[in-house]
mmCIF file with all atom_site columns, N, CA and C in Angstrom:
data_model
loop_
_atom_site.group_PDB
_atom_site.id
_atom_site.type_symbol
_atom_site.label_atom_id
_atom_site.label_alt_id
_atom_site.label_comp_id
_atom_site.label_asym_id
_atom_site.label_entity_id
_atom_site.label_seq_id
_atom_site.pdbx_PDB_ins_code
_atom_site.Cartn_x
_atom_site.Cartn_y
_atom_site.Cartn_z
_atom_site.occupancy
_atom_site.B_iso_or_equiv
_atom_site.pdbx_formal_charge
_atom_site.auth_seq_id
_atom_site.auth_comp_id
_atom_site.auth_asym_id
_atom_site.auth_atom_id
_atom_site.pdbx_PDB_model_num
ATOM 1   N N  . MET A 1 1  ? 1.499   61.419 -41.559 1.00 67.00 ? 9  MET A N  1
ATOM 2   C CA . MET A 1 1  ? 2.762   60.894 -41.098 1.00 67.00 ? 9  MET A CA 1
ATOM 3   C C  . MET A 1 1  ? 3.848   61.959 -41.142 1.00 67.00 ? 9  MET A C  1
ATOM 4   N N  . PHE A 1 2  ? 3.686   62.937 -42.006 1.00 76.00 ? 10 PHE A N  1
ATOM 5   C CA . PHE A 1 2  ? 4.705   63.965 -42.158 1.00 76.00 ? 10 PHE A CA 1
ATOM 6   C C  . PHE A 1 2  ? 4.947   64.711 -40.854 1.00 76.00 ? 10 PHE A C  1
ATOM 7   N N  . THR A 1 3  ? 3.876   65.054 -40.153 1.00 76.00 ? 11 THR A N  1
ATOM 8   C CA . THR A 1 3  ? 4.045   65.778 -38.892 1.00 76.00 ? 11 THR A CA 1
ATOM 9   C C  . THR A 1 3  ? 4.776   64.921 -37.866 1.00 76.00 ? 11 THR A C  1
ATOM 10  N N  . GLY A 1 4  ? 4.492   63.625 -37.850 1.00 75.00 ? 12 GLY A N  1
ATOM 11  C CA . GLY A 1 4  ? 5.187   62.716 -36.943 1.00 75.00 ? 12 GLY A CA 1
ATOM 12  C C  . GLY A 1 4  ? 6.668   62.615 -37.265 1.00 75.00 ? 12 GLY A C  1
ATOM 13  N N  . LEU A 1 5  ? 6.989   62.589 -38.555 1.00 77.00 ? 13 LEU A N  1
ATOM 14  C CA . LEU A 1 5  ? 8.397   62.542 -38.960 1.00 77.00 ? 13 LEU A CA 1
ATOM 15  C C  . LEU A 1 5  ? 9.131   63.810 -38.538 1.00 77.00 ? 13 LEU A C  1
ATOM 16  N N  . LEU A 1 6  ? 8.480   64.943 -38.693 1.00 81.00 ? 14 LEU A N  1
ATOM 17  C CA . LEU A 1 6  ? 9.108   66.199 -38.271 1.00 81.00 ? 14 LEU A CA 1
ATOM 18  C C  . LEU A 1 6  ? 9.343   66.227 -36.766 1.00 81.00 ? 14 LEU A C  1
ATOM 19  N N  . GLU A 1 7  ? 8.362   65.757 -35.996 1.00 79.00 ? 15 GLU A N  1
ATOM 20  C CA . GLU A 1 7  ? 8.530   65.718 -34.539 1.00 79.00 ? 15 GLU A CA 1
ATOM 21  C C  . GLU A 1 7  ? 9.667   64.795 -34.141 1.00 79.00 ? 15 GLU A C  1
ATOM 22  N N  . LEU A 1 8  ? 9.730   63.636 -34.763 1.00 79.00 ? 16 LEU A N  1
ATOM 23  C CA . LEU A 1 8  ? 10.802  62.688 -34.454 1.00 79.00 ? 16 LEU A CA 1
ATOM 24  C C  . LEU A 1 8  ? 12.162  63.275 -34.815 1.00 79.00 ? 16 LEU A C  1
ATOM 25  N N  . ALA A 1 9  ? 12.249  63.922 -35.954 1.00 82.00 ? 17 ALA A N  1
ATOM 26  C CA . ALA A 1 9  ? 13.509  64.545 -36.363 1.00 82.00 ? 17 ALA A CA 1
ATOM 27  C C  . ALA A 1 9  ? 13.945  65.602 -35.353 1.00 82.00 ? 17 ALA A C  1
ATOM 28  N N  . GLN A 1 10 ? 13.002  66.393 -34.876 1.00 81.00 ? 18 GLN A N  1
ATOM 29  C CA . GLN A 1 10 ? 13.333  67.413 -33.876 1.00 81.00 ? 18 GLN A CA 1
ATOM 30  C C  . GLN A 1 10 ? 13.836  66.773 -32.590 1.00 81.00 ? 18 GLN A C  1
ATOM 31  N N  . GLN A 1 11 ? 13.199  65.687 -32.174 1.00 82.00 ? 19 GLN A N  1
ATOM 32  C CA . GLN A 1 11 ? 13.620  65.005 -30.954 1.00 82.00 ? 19 GLN A CA 1
ATOM 33  C C  . GLN A 1 11 ? 15.025  64.436 -31.099 1.00 82.00 ? 19 GLN A C  1
ATOM 34  N N  . LEU A 1 12 ? 15.392  64.070 -32.323 1.00 85.00 ? 20 LEU A N  1
ATOM 35  C CA . LEU A 1 12 ? 16.724  63.526 -32.571 1.00 85.00 ? 20 LEU A CA 1
ATOM 36  C C  . LEU A 1 12 ? 17.763  64.612 -32.814 1.00 85.00 ? 20 LEU A C  1
ATOM 37  N N  . GLY A 1 13 ? 17.324  65.866 -32.797 1.00 90.00 ? 21 GLY A N  1
ATOM 38  C CA . GLY A 1 13 ? 18.245  66.978 -32.969 1.00 90.00 ? 21 GLY A CA 1
ATOM 39  C C  . GLY A 1 13 ? 18.509  67.354 -34.409 1.00 90.00 ? 21 GLY A C  1
ATOM 40  N N  . LEU A 1 14 ? 17.715  66.833 -35.339 1.00 88.00 ? 22 LEU A N  1
ATOM 41  C CA . LEU A 1 14 ? 17.876  67.184 -36.749 1.00 88.00 ? 22 LEU A CA 1
ATOM 42  C C  . LEU A 1 14 ? 17.138  68.483 -37.034 1.00 88.00 ? 22 LEU A C  1
ATOM 43  N N  . HIS A 1 15 ? 17.717  69.316 -37.857 1.00 84.00 ? 23 HIS A N  1
ATOM 44  C CA . HIS A 1 15 ? 17.109  70.604 -38.177 1.00 84.00 ? 23 HIS A CA 1
ATOM 45  C C  . HIS A 1 15 ? 16.899  70.700 -39.678 1.00 84.00 ? 23 HIS A C  1
ATOM 46  N N  . PHE A 1 16 ? 15.738  71.193 -40.051 1.00 85.00 ? 24 PHE A N  1
ATOM 47  C CA . PHE A 1 16 ? 15.400  71.391 -41.454 1.00 85.00 ? 24 PHE A CA 1
ATOM 48  C C  . PHE A 1 16 ? 15.235  72.877 -41.709 1.00 85.00 ? 24 PHE A C  1
ATOM 49  N N  . PHE A 1 17 ? 15.554  73.281 -42.910 1.00 88.00 ? 25 PHE A N  1
ATOM 50  C CA . PHE A 1 17 ? 15.379  74.665 -43.317 1.00 88.00 ? 25 PHE A CA 1
ATOM 51  C C  . PHE A 1 17 ? 14.354  74.693 -44.439 1.00 88.00 ? 25 PHE A C  1
ATOM 52  N N  . PHE A 1 18 ? 13.230  75.358 -44.174 1.00 88.00 ? 26 PHE A N  1
ATOM 53  C CA . PHE A 1 18 ? 12.144  75.433 -45.133 1.00 88.00 ? 26 PHE A CA 1
ATOM 54  C C  . PHE A 1 18 ? 11.901  76.886 -45.514 1.00 88.00 ? 26 PHE A C  1
ATOM 55  N N  . SER A 1 19 ? 11.330  77.068 -46.698 1.00 91.00 ? 27 SER A N  1
ATOM 56  C CA . SER A 1 19 ? 10.939  78.407 -47.121 1.00 91.00 ? 27 SER A CA 1
ATOM 57  C C  . SER A 1 19 ? 9.768   78.880 -46.262 1.00 91.00 ? 27 SER A C  1
ATOM 58  N N  . THR A 1 20 ? 9.503   80.164 -46.321 1.00 92.00 ? 28 THR A N  1
ATOM 59  C CA . THR A 1 20 ? 8.401   80.735 -45.543 1.00 92.00 ? 28 THR A CA 1
ATOM 60  C C  . THR A 1 20 ? 7.079   80.090 -45.923 1.00 92.00 ? 28 THR A C  1
ATOM 61  N N  . ARG A 1 21 ? 6.874   79.851 -47.193 1.00 93.00 ? 29 ARG A N  1
ATOM 62  C CA . ARG A 1 21 ? 5.620   79.238 -47.653 1.00 93.00 ? 29 ARG A CA 1
ATOM 63  C C  . ARG A 1 21 ? 5.470   77.821 -47.099 1.00 93.00 ? 29 ARG A C  1
ATOM 64  N N  . VAL A 1 22 ? 6.536   77.053 -47.143 1.00 90.00 ? 30 VAL A N  1
ATOM 65  C CA . VAL A 1 22 ? 6.489   75.682 -46.632 1.00 90.00 ? 30 VAL A CA 1
ATOM 66  C C  . VAL A 1 22 ? 6.276   75.690 -45.119 1.00 90.00 ? 30 VAL A C  1
ATOM 67  N N  . LYS A 1 23 ? 6.907   76.618 -44.420 1.00 88.00 ? 31 LYS A N  1
ATOM 68  C CA . LYS A 1 23 ? 6.700   76.725 -42.970 1.00 88.00 ? 31 LYS A CA 1
ATOM 69  C C  . LYS A 1 23 ? 5.233   76.975 -42.650 1.00 88.00 ? 31 LYS A C  1
ATOM 70  N N  . GLN A 1 24 ? 4.583   77.839 -43.431 1.00 91.00 ? 32 GLN A N  1
ATOM 71  C CA . GLN A 1 24 ? 3.162   78.116 -43.209 1.00 91.00 ? 32 GLN A CA 1
ATOM 72  C C  . GLN A 1 24 ? 2.331   76.865 -43.463 1.00 91.00 ? 32 GLN A C  1
ATOM 73  N N  . MET A 1 25 ? 2.661   76.117 -44.506 1.00 90.00 ? 33 MET A N  1
ATOM 74  C CA . MET A 1 25 ? 1.944   74.877 -44.800 1.00 90.00 ? 33 MET A CA 1
ATOM 75  C C  . MET A 1 25 ? 2.121   73.869 -43.666 1.00 90.00 ? 33 MET A C  1
ATOM 76  N N  . ILE A 1 26 ? 3.324   73.764 -43.136 1.00 86.00 ? 34 ILE A N  1
ATOM 77  C CA . ILE A 1 26 ? 3.592   72.840 -42.027 1.00 86.00 ? 34 ILE A CA 1
ATOM 78  C C  . ILE A 1 26 ? 2.827   73.277 -40.783 1.00 86.00 ? 34 ILE A C  1
ATOM 79  N N  . ASN A 1 27 ? 2.830   74.570 -40.501 1.00 87.00 ? 35 ASN A N  1
ATOM 80  C CA . ASN A 1 27 ? 2.054   75.077 -39.360 1.00 87.00 ? 35 ASN A CA 1
ATOM 81  C C  . ASN A 1 27 ? 0.577   74.746 -39.516 1.00 87.00 ? 35 ASN A C  1
ATOM 82  N N  . ASP A 1 28 ? 0.056   74.886 -40.725 1.00 88.00 ? 36 ASP A N  1
ATOM 83  C CA . ASP A 1 28 ? -1.344  74.550 -40.982 1.00 88.00 ? 36 ASP A CA 1
ATOM 84  C C  . ASP A 1 28 ? -1.600  73.063 -40.750 1.00 88.00 ? 36 ASP A C  1
ATOM 85  N N  . LEU A 1 29 ? -0.653  72.213 -41.143 1.00 84.00 ? 37 LEU A N  1
ATOM 86  C CA . LEU A 1 29 ? -0.797  70.773 -40.915 1.00 84.00 ? 37 LEU A CA 1
ATOM 87  C C  . LEU A 1 29 ? -0.858  70.454 -39.422 1.00 84.00 ? 37 LEU A C  1
ATOM 88  N N  . PHE A 1 30 ? 0.040   71.042 -38.654 1.00 82.00 ? 38 PHE A N  1
ATOM 89  C CA . PHE A 1 30 ? 0.044   70.812 -37.206 1.00 82.00 ? 38 PHE A CA 1
ATOM 90  C C  . PHE A 1 30 ? -1.244  71.336 -36.568 1.00 82.00 ? 38 PHE A C  1
ATOM 91  N N  . PHE A 1 31 ? -1.703  72.500 -37.021 1.00 85.00 ? 39 PHE A N  1
ATOM 92  C CA . PHE A 1 31 ? -2.935  73.071 -36.480 1.00 85.00 ? 39 PHE A CA 1
ATOM 93  C C  . PHE A 1 31 ? -4.126  72.178 -36.799 1.00 85.00 ? 39 PHE A C  1
ATOM 94  N N  . ARG A 1 32 ? -4.213  71.707 -38.034 1.00 83.00 ? 40 ARG A N  1
ATOM 95  C CA . ARG A 1 32 ? -5.327  70.840 -38.429 1.00 83.00 ? 40 ARG A CA 1
ATOM 96  C C  . ARG A 1 32 ? -5.272  69.517 -37.675 1.00 83.00 ? 40 ARG A C  1
ATOM 97  N N  . ARG A 1 33 ? -4.080  68.967 -37.504 1.00 77.00 ? 41 ARG A N  1
ATOM 98  C CA . ARG A 1 33 ? -3.953  67.718 -36.755 1.00 77.00 ? 41 ARG A CA 1
ATOM 99  C C  . ARG A 1 33 ? -4.440  67.908 -35.324 1.00 77.00 ? 41 ARG A C  1
ATOM 100 N N  . GLN A 1 34 ? -4.082  69.039 -34.714 1.00 78.00 ? 42 GLN A N  1
ATOM 101 C CA . GLN A 1 34 ? -4.522  69.298 -33.345 1.00 78.00 ? 42 GLN A CA 1
ATOM 102 C C  . GLN A 1 34 ? -6.038  69.439 -33.275 1.00 78.00 ? 42 GLN A C  1
ATOM 103 N N  . GLU A 1 35 ? -6.643  70.069 -34.273 1.00 79.00 ? 43 GLU A N  1
ATOM 104 C CA . GLU A 1 35 ? -8.106  70.164 -34.319 1.00 79.00 ? 43 GLU A CA 1
ATOM 105 C C  . GLU A 1 35 ? -8.740  68.777 -34.363 1.00 79.00 ? 43 GLU A C  1
ATOM 106 N N  . ILE A 1 36 ? -8.186  67.903 -35.176 1.00 73.00 ? 44 ILE A N  1
ATOM 107 C CA . ILE A 1 36 ? -8.706  66.535 -35.291 1.00 73.00 ? 44 ILE A CA 1
ATOM 108 C C  . ILE A 1 36 ? -8.552  65.807 -33.963 1.00 73.00 ? 44 ILE A C  1
ATOM 109 N N  . LEU A 1 37 ? -7.397  65.934 -33.336 1.00 70.00 ? 45 LEU A N  1
ATOM 110 C CA . LEU A 1 37 ? -7.161  65.266 -32.054 1.00 70.00 ? 45 LEU A CA 1
ATOM 111 C C  . LEU A 1 37 ? -8.099  65.784 -30.972 1.00 70.00 ? 45 LEU A C  1
ATOM 112 N N  . ASP A 1 38 ? -8.427  67.063 -31.032 1.00 72.00 ? 46 ASP A N  1
ATOM 113 C CA . ASP A 1 38 ? -9.324  67.648 -30.031 1.00 72.00 ? 46 ASP A CA 1
ATOM 114 C C  . ASP A 1 38 ? -10.766 67.183 -30.197 1.00 72.00 ? 46 ASP A C  1
ATOM 115 N N  . GLN A 1 39 ? -11.171 66.868 -31.410 1.00 70.00 ? 47 GLN A N  1
ATOM 116 C CA . GLN A 1 39 ? -12.577 66.525 -31.636 1.00 70.00 ? 47 GLN A CA 1
ATOM 117 C C  . GLN A 1 39 ? -12.843 65.034 -31.740 1.00 70.00 ? 47 GLN A C  1
ATOM 118 N N  . GLU A 1 40 ? -11.826 64.223 -31.906 1.00 67.00 ? 48 GLU A N  1
ATOM 119 C CA . GLU A 1 40 ? -12.012 62.786 -32.061 1.00 67.00 ? 48 GLU A CA 1
ATOM 120 C C  . GLU A 1 40 ? -11.626 62.049 -30.785 1.00 67.00 ? 48 GLU A C  1
ATOM 121 N N  . LEU A 1 41 ? -12.178 60.871 -30.617 1.00 62.00 ? 49 LEU A N  1
ATOM 122 C CA . LEU A 1 41 ? -11.837 60.012 -29.487 1.00 62.00 ? 49 LEU A CA 1
ATOM 123 C C  . LEU A 1 41 ? -10.645 59.139 -29.847 1.00 62.00 ? 49 LEU A C  1
ATOM 124 N N  . LEU A 1 42 ? -9.777  58.911 -28.877 1.00 59.00 ? 50 LEU A N  1
ATOM 125 C CA . LEU A 1 42 ? -8.649  58.015 -29.108 1.00 59.00 ? 50 LEU A CA 1
ATOM 126 C C  . LEU A 1 42 ? -9.156  56.607 -29.384 1.00 59.00 ? 50 LEU A C  1
ATOM 127 N N  . VAL A 1 43 ? -10.117 56.176 -28.600 1.00 55.00 ? 51 VAL A N  1
ATOM 128 C CA . VAL A 1 43 ? -10.716 54.853 -28.760 1.00 55.00 ? 51 VAL A CA 1
ATOM 129 C C  . VAL A 1 43 ? -12.226 55.045 -28.817 1.00 55.00 ? 51 VAL A C  1
ATOM 130 N N  . ASP A 1 44 ? -12.836 54.575 -29.892 1.00 56.00 ? 52 ASP A N  1
ATOM 131 C CA . ASP A 1 44 ? -14.282 54.705 -30.064 1.00 56.00 ? 52 ASP A CA 1
ATOM 132 C C  . ASP A 1 44 ? -14.949 53.421 -29.609 1.00 56.00 ? 52 ASP A C  1
ATOM 133 N N  . GLY A 1 45 ? -15.516 53.434 -28.411 1.00 59.00 ? 53 GLY A N  1
ATOM 134 C CA . GLY A 1 45 ? -16.153 52.247 -27.861 1.00 59.00 ? 53 GLY A CA 1
ATOM 135 C C  . GLY A 1 45 ? -17.402 51.823 -28.600 1.00 59.00 ? 53 GLY A C  1
ATOM 136 N N  . ARG A 1 46 ? -17.959 52.724 -29.379 1.00 59.00 ? 54 ARG A N  1
ATOM 137 C CA . ARG A 1 46 ? -19.177 52.402 -30.119 1.00 59.00 ? 54 ARG A CA 1
ATOM 138 C C  . ARG A 1 46 ? -18.882 51.705 -31.436 1.00 59.00 ? 54 ARG A C  1
ATOM 139 N N  . CYS A 1 47 ? -17.632 51.731 -31.869 1.00 54.00 ? 55 CYS A N  1
ATOM 140 C CA . CYS A 1 47 ? -17.198 51.086 -33.118 1.00 54.00 ? 55 CYS A CA 1
ATOM 141 C C  . CYS A 1 47 ? -17.952 51.617 -34.329 1.00 54.00 ? 55 CYS A C  1
ATOM 142 N N  . ASN A 1 48 ? -18.320 52.883 -34.306 1.00 55.00 ? 56 ASN A N  1
ATOM 143 C CA . ASN A 1 48 ? -19.018 53.477 -35.444 1.00 55.00 ? 56 ASN A CA 1
ATOM 144 C C  . ASN A 1 48 ? -18.078 53.810 -36.590 1.00 55.00 ? 56 ASN A C  1
ATOM 145 N N  . ARG A 1 49 ? -16.857 54.089 -36.283 1.00 56.00 ? 57 ARG A N  1
ATOM 146 C CA . ARG A 1 49 ? -15.859 54.404 -37.314 1.00 56.00 ? 57 ARG A CA 1
ATOM 147 C C  . ARG A 1 49 ? -14.480 54.150 -36.721 1.00 56.00 ? 57 ARG A C  1
ATOM 148 N N  . GLN A 1 50 ? -13.468 54.299 -37.545 1.00 60.00 ? 58 GLN A N  1
ATOM 149 C CA . GLN A 1 50 ? -12.106 54.049 -37.091 1.00 60.00 ? 58 GLN A CA 1
ATOM 150 C C  . GLN A 1 50 ? -11.726 55.048 -35.999 1.00 60.00 ? 58 GLN A C  1
ATOM 151 N N  . PRO A 1 51 ? -11.305 54.582 -34.842 1.00 64.00 ? 59 PRO A N  1
ATOM 152 C CA . PRO A 1 51 ? -10.823 55.499 -33.808 1.00 64.00 ? 59 PRO A CA 1
ATOM 153 C C  . PRO A 1 51 ? -9.422  55.997 -34.153 1.00 64.00 ? 59 PRO A C  1
ATOM 154 N N  . LEU A 1 52 ? -8.995  57.028 -33.465 1.00 62.00 ? 60 LEU A N  1
ATOM 155 C CA . LEU A 1 52 ? -7.652  57.561 -33.693 1.00 62.00 ? 60 LEU A CA 1
ATOM 156 C C  . LEU A 1 52 ? -6.575  56.513 -33.467 1.00 62.00 ? 60 LEU A C  1
ATOM 157 N N  . LEU A 1 53 ? -6.847  55.542 -32.606 1.00 58.00 ? 61 LEU A N  1
ATOM 158 C CA . LEU A 1 53 ? -5.857  54.512 -32.320 1.00 58.00 ? 61 LEU A CA 1
ATOM 159 C C  . LEU A 1 53 ? -5.461  53.750 -33.583 1.00 58.00 ? 61 LEU A C  1
ATOM 160 N N  . ALA A 1 54 ? -6.341  53.712 -34.574 1.00 59.00 ? 62 ALA A N  1
ATOM 161 C CA . ALA A 1 54 ? -6.027  53.037 -35.831 1.00 59.00 ? 62 ALA A CA 1
ATOM 162 C C  . ALA A 1 54 ? -4.894  53.743 -36.572 1.00 59.00 ? 62 ALA A C  1
ATOM 163 N N  . TYR A 1 55 ? -4.631  54.973 -36.198 1.00 61.00 ? 63 TYR A N  1
ATOM 164 C CA . TYR A 1 55 ? -3.588  55.763 -36.853 1.00 61.00 ? 63 TYR A CA 1
ATOM 165 C C  . TYR A 1 55 ? -2.452  56.071 -35.880 1.00 61.00 ? 63 TYR A C  1
ATOM 166 N N  . LEU A 1 56 ? -2.125  55.108 -35.051 1.00 61.00 ? 64 LEU A N  1
ATOM 167 C CA . LEU A 1 56 ? -1.153  55.291 -33.970 1.00 61.00 ? 64 LEU A CA 1
ATOM 168 C C  . LEU A 1 56 ? 0.180   55.845 -34.460 1.00 61.00 ? 64 LEU A C  1
ATOM 169 N N  . GLU A 1 57 ? 0.628   55.405 -35.636 1.00 61.00 ? 65 GLU A N  1
ATOM 170 C CA . GLU A 1 57 ? 1.952   55.824 -36.105 1.00 61.00 ? 65 GLU A CA 1
ATOM 171 C C  . GLU A 1 57 ? 2.026   57.307 -36.434 1.00 61.00 ? 65 GLU A C  1
ATOM 172 N N  . VAL A 1 58 ? 0.899   57.981 -36.612 1.00 62.00 ? 66 VAL A N  1
ATOM 173 C CA . VAL A 1 58 ? 0.948   59.404 -36.933 1.00 62.00 ? 66 VAL A CA 1
ATOM 174 C C  . VAL A 1 58 ? 0.546   60.288 -35.761 1.00 62.00 ? 66 VAL A C  1
ATOM 175 N N  . LEU A 1 59 ? 0.201   59.693 -34.645 1.00 66.00 ? 67 LEU A N  1
ATOM 176 C CA . LEU A 1 59 ? -0.191  60.487 -33.489 1.00 66.00 ? 67 LEU A CA 1
ATOM 177 C C  . LEU A 1 59 ? 1.039   61.079 -32.815 1.00 66.00 ? 67 LEU A C  1
ATOM 178 N N  . PRO A 1 60 ? 0.904   62.259 -32.236 1.00 66.00 ? 68 PRO A N  1
ATOM 179 C CA . PRO A 1 60 ? 2.050   62.858 -31.555 1.00 66.00 ? 68 PRO A CA 1
ATOM 180 C C  . PRO A 1 60 ? 2.452   62.042 -30.330 1.00 66.00 ? 68 PRO A C  1
ATOM 181 N N  . LEU A 1 61 ? 3.729   62.036 -30.052 1.00 66.00 ? 69 LEU A N  1
ATOM 182 C CA . LEU A 1 61 ? 4.262   61.276 -28.928 1.00 66.00 ? 69 LEU A CA 1
ATOM 183 C C  . LEU A 1 61 ? 3.610   61.685 -27.611 1.00 66.00 ? 69 LEU A C  1
ATOM 184 N N  . THR A 1 62 ? 3.284   62.957 -27.459 1.00 67.00 ? 70 THR A N  1
ATOM 185 C CA . THR A 1 62 ? 2.669   63.407 -26.206 1.00 67.00 ? 70 THR A CA 1
ATOM 186 C C  . THR A 1 62 ? 1.309   62.758 -25.992 1.00 67.00 ? 70 THR A C  1
ATOM 187 N N  . LEU A 1 63 ? 0.542   62.556 -27.065 1.00 65.00 ? 71 LEU A N  1
ATOM 188 C CA . LEU A 1 63 ? -0.759  61.902 -26.935 1.00 65.00 ? 71 LEU A CA 1
ATOM 189 C C  . LEU A 1 63 ? -0.568  60.450 -26.525 1.00 65.00 ? 71 LEU A C  1
ATOM 190 N N  . TYR A 1 64 ? 0.431   59.791 -27.101 1.00 63.00 ? 72 TYR A N  1
ATOM 191 C CA . TYR A 1 64 ? 0.717   58.404 -26.730 1.00 63.00 ? 72 TYR A CA 1
ATOM 192 C C  . TYR A 1 64 ? 1.123   58.324 -25.263 1.00 63.00 ? 72 TYR A C  1
ATOM 193 N N  . THR A 1 65 ? 1.981   59.223 -24.834 1.00 67.00 ? 73 THR A N  1
ATOM 194 C CA . THR A 1 65 ? 2.466   59.215 -23.457 1.00 67.00 ? 73 THR A CA 1
ATOM 195 C C  . THR A 1 65 ? 1.322   59.428 -22.470 1.00 67.00 ? 73 THR A C  1
ATOM 196 N N  . GLU A 1 66 ? 0.415   60.342 -22.788 1.00 70.00 ? 74 GLU A N  1
ATOM 197 C CA . GLU A 1 66 ? -0.706  60.644 -21.894 1.00 70.00 ? 74 GLU A CA 1
ATOM 198 C C  . GLU A 1 66 ? -1.698  59.485 -21.802 1.00 70.00 ? 74 GLU A C  1
ATOM 199 N N  . ASN A 1 67 ? -1.800  58.678 -22.858 1.00 69.00 ? 75 ASN A N  1
ATOM 200 C CA . ASN A 1 67 ? -2.820  57.629 -22.932 1.00 69.00 ? 75 ASN A CA 1
ATOM 201 C C  . ASN A 1 67 ? -2.212  56.237 -23.072 1.00 69.00 ? 75 ASN A C  1
ATOM 202 N N  . GLN A 1 68 ? -0.995  56.067 -22.610 1.00 70.00 ? 76 GLN A N  1
ATOM 203 C CA . GLN A 1 68 ? -0.258  54.824 -22.820 1.00 70.00 ? 76 GLN A CA 1
ATOM 204 C C  . GLN A 1 68 ? -1.006  53.594 -22.303 1.00 70.00 ? 76 GLN A C  1
ATOM 205 N N  . GLU A 1 69 ? -1.567  53.658 -21.118 1.00 77.00 ? 77 GLU A N  1
ATOM 206 C CA . GLU A 1 69 ? -2.262  52.491 -20.556 1.00 77.00 ? 77 GLU A CA 1
ATOM 207 C C  . GLU A 1 69 ? -3.484  52.117 -21.385 1.00 77.00 ? 77 GLU A C  1
ATOM 208 N N  . ASP A 1 70 ? -4.270  53.106 -21.800 1.00 73.00 ? 78 ASP A N  1
ATOM 209 C CA . ASP A 1 70 ? -5.444  52.835 -22.637 1.00 73.00 ? 78 ASP A CA 1
ATOM 210 C C  . ASP A 1 70 ? -5.037  52.222 -23.972 1.00 73.00 ? 78 ASP A C  1
ATOM 211 N N  . ILE A 1 71 ? -3.997  52.772 -24.579 1.00 68.00 ? 79 ILE A N  1
ATOM 212 C CA . ILE A 1 71 ? -3.546  52.279 -25.881 1.00 68.00 ? 79 ILE A CA 1
ATOM 213 C C  . ILE A 1 71 ? -3.079  50.836 -25.769 1.00 68.00 ? 79 ILE A C  1
ATOM 214 N N  . ILE A 1 72 ? -2.237  50.549 -24.799 1.00 70.00 ? 80 ILE A N  1
ATOM 215 C CA . ILE A 1 72 ? -1.722  49.188 -24.638 1.00 70.00 ? 80 ILE A CA 1
ATOM 216 C C  . ILE A 1 72 ? -2.854  48.223 -24.325 1.00 70.00 ? 80 ILE A C  1
ATOM 217 N N  . GLY A 1 73 ? -3.794  48.642 -23.481 1.00 72.00 ? 81 GLY A N  1
ATOM 218 C CA . GLY A 1 73 ? -4.936  47.792 -23.157 1.00 72.00 ? 81 GLY A CA 1
ATOM 219 C C  . GLY A 1 73 ? -5.773  47.465 -24.376 1.00 72.00 ? 81 GLY A C  1
ATOM 220 N N  . LYS A 1 74 ? -6.033  48.452 -25.218 1.00 68.00 ? 82 LYS A N  1
ATOM 221 C CA . LYS A 1 74 ? -6.829  48.224 -26.428 1.00 68.00 ? 82 LYS A CA 1
ATOM 222 C C  . LYS A 1 74 ? -6.073  47.360 -27.428 1.00 68.00 ? 82 LYS A C  1
ATOM 223 N N  . LEU A 1 75 ? -4.778  47.590 -27.577 1.00 66.00 ? 83 LEU A N  1
ATOM 224 C CA . LEU A 1 75 ? -3.996  46.785 -28.517 1.00 66.00 ? 83 LEU A CA 1
ATOM 225 C C  . LEU A 1 75 ? -3.892  45.337 -28.052 1.00 66.00 ? 83 LEU A C  1
ATOM 226 N N  . ASP A 1 76 ? -3.847  45.111 -26.748 1.00 66.00 ? 84 ASP A N  1
ATOM 227 C CA . ASP A 1 76 ? -3.795  43.746 -26.216 1.00 66.00 ? 84 ASP A CA 1
ATOM 228 C C  . ASP A 1 76 ? -5.100  42.997 -26.442 1.00 66.00 ? 84 ASP A C  1
ATOM 229 N N  . ASN A 1 77 ? -6.210  43.728 -26.541 1.00 67.00 ? 85 ASN A N  1
ATOM 230 C CA . ASN A 1 77 ? -7.521  43.103 -26.694 1.00 67.00 ? 85 ASN A CA 1
ATOM 231 C C  . ASN A 1 77 ? -7.942  42.900 -28.141 1.00 67.00 ? 85 ASN A C  1
ATOM 232 N N  . LEU A 1 78 ? -7.107  43.268 -29.090 1.00 57.00 ? 86 LEU A N  1
ATOM 233 C CA . LEU A 1 78 ? -7.473  43.109 -30.498 1.00 57.00 ? 86 LEU A CA 1
ATOM 234 C C  . LEU A 1 78 ? -7.504  41.639 -30.874 1.00 57.00 ? 86 LEU A C  1
ATOM 235 N N  . ASP A 1 79 ? -8.484  41.275 -31.675 1.00 59.00 ? 87 ASP A N  1
ATOM 236 C CA . ASP A 1 79 ? -8.619  39.879 -32.090 1.00 59.00 ? 87 ASP A CA 1
ATOM 237 C C  . ASP A 1 79 ? -7.998  39.615 -33.453 1.00 59.00 ? 87 ASP A C  1
ATOM 238 N N  . GLY A 1 80 ? -7.366  40.622 -34.040 1.00 53.00 ? 88 GLY A N  1
ATOM 239 C CA . GLY A 1 80 ? -6.697  40.430 -35.317 1.00 53.00 ? 88 GLY A CA 1
ATOM 240 C C  . GLY A 1 80 ? -7.570  40.703 -36.522 1.00 53.00 ? 88 GLY A C  1
ATOM 241 N N  . SER A 1 81 ? -8.818  41.068 -36.296 1.00 49.00 ? 89 SER A N  1
ATOM 242 C CA . SER A 1 81 ? -9.690  41.340 -37.442 1.00 49.00 ? 89 SER A CA 1
ATOM 243 C C  . SER A 1 81 ? -9.685  42.805 -37.795 1.00 49.00 ? 89 SER A C  1
#
């Protein structure tokens, strides 16, 4: 969720000042998140494990924008379980 909060803050025009070490840690978080997004499916039709859609609140806005129709369609079809 931290990466999502940072992205939202940037979109709102908020600026944070971090030490060099913290900046490197944040860069590593963004890099690792991108690796996960590249290798995982947004929606797992096989239901073998939790799809990325289960973590919608931490996904980058660009991923949501690119897959908005799929996300809304899957959320509309949920049975609440």
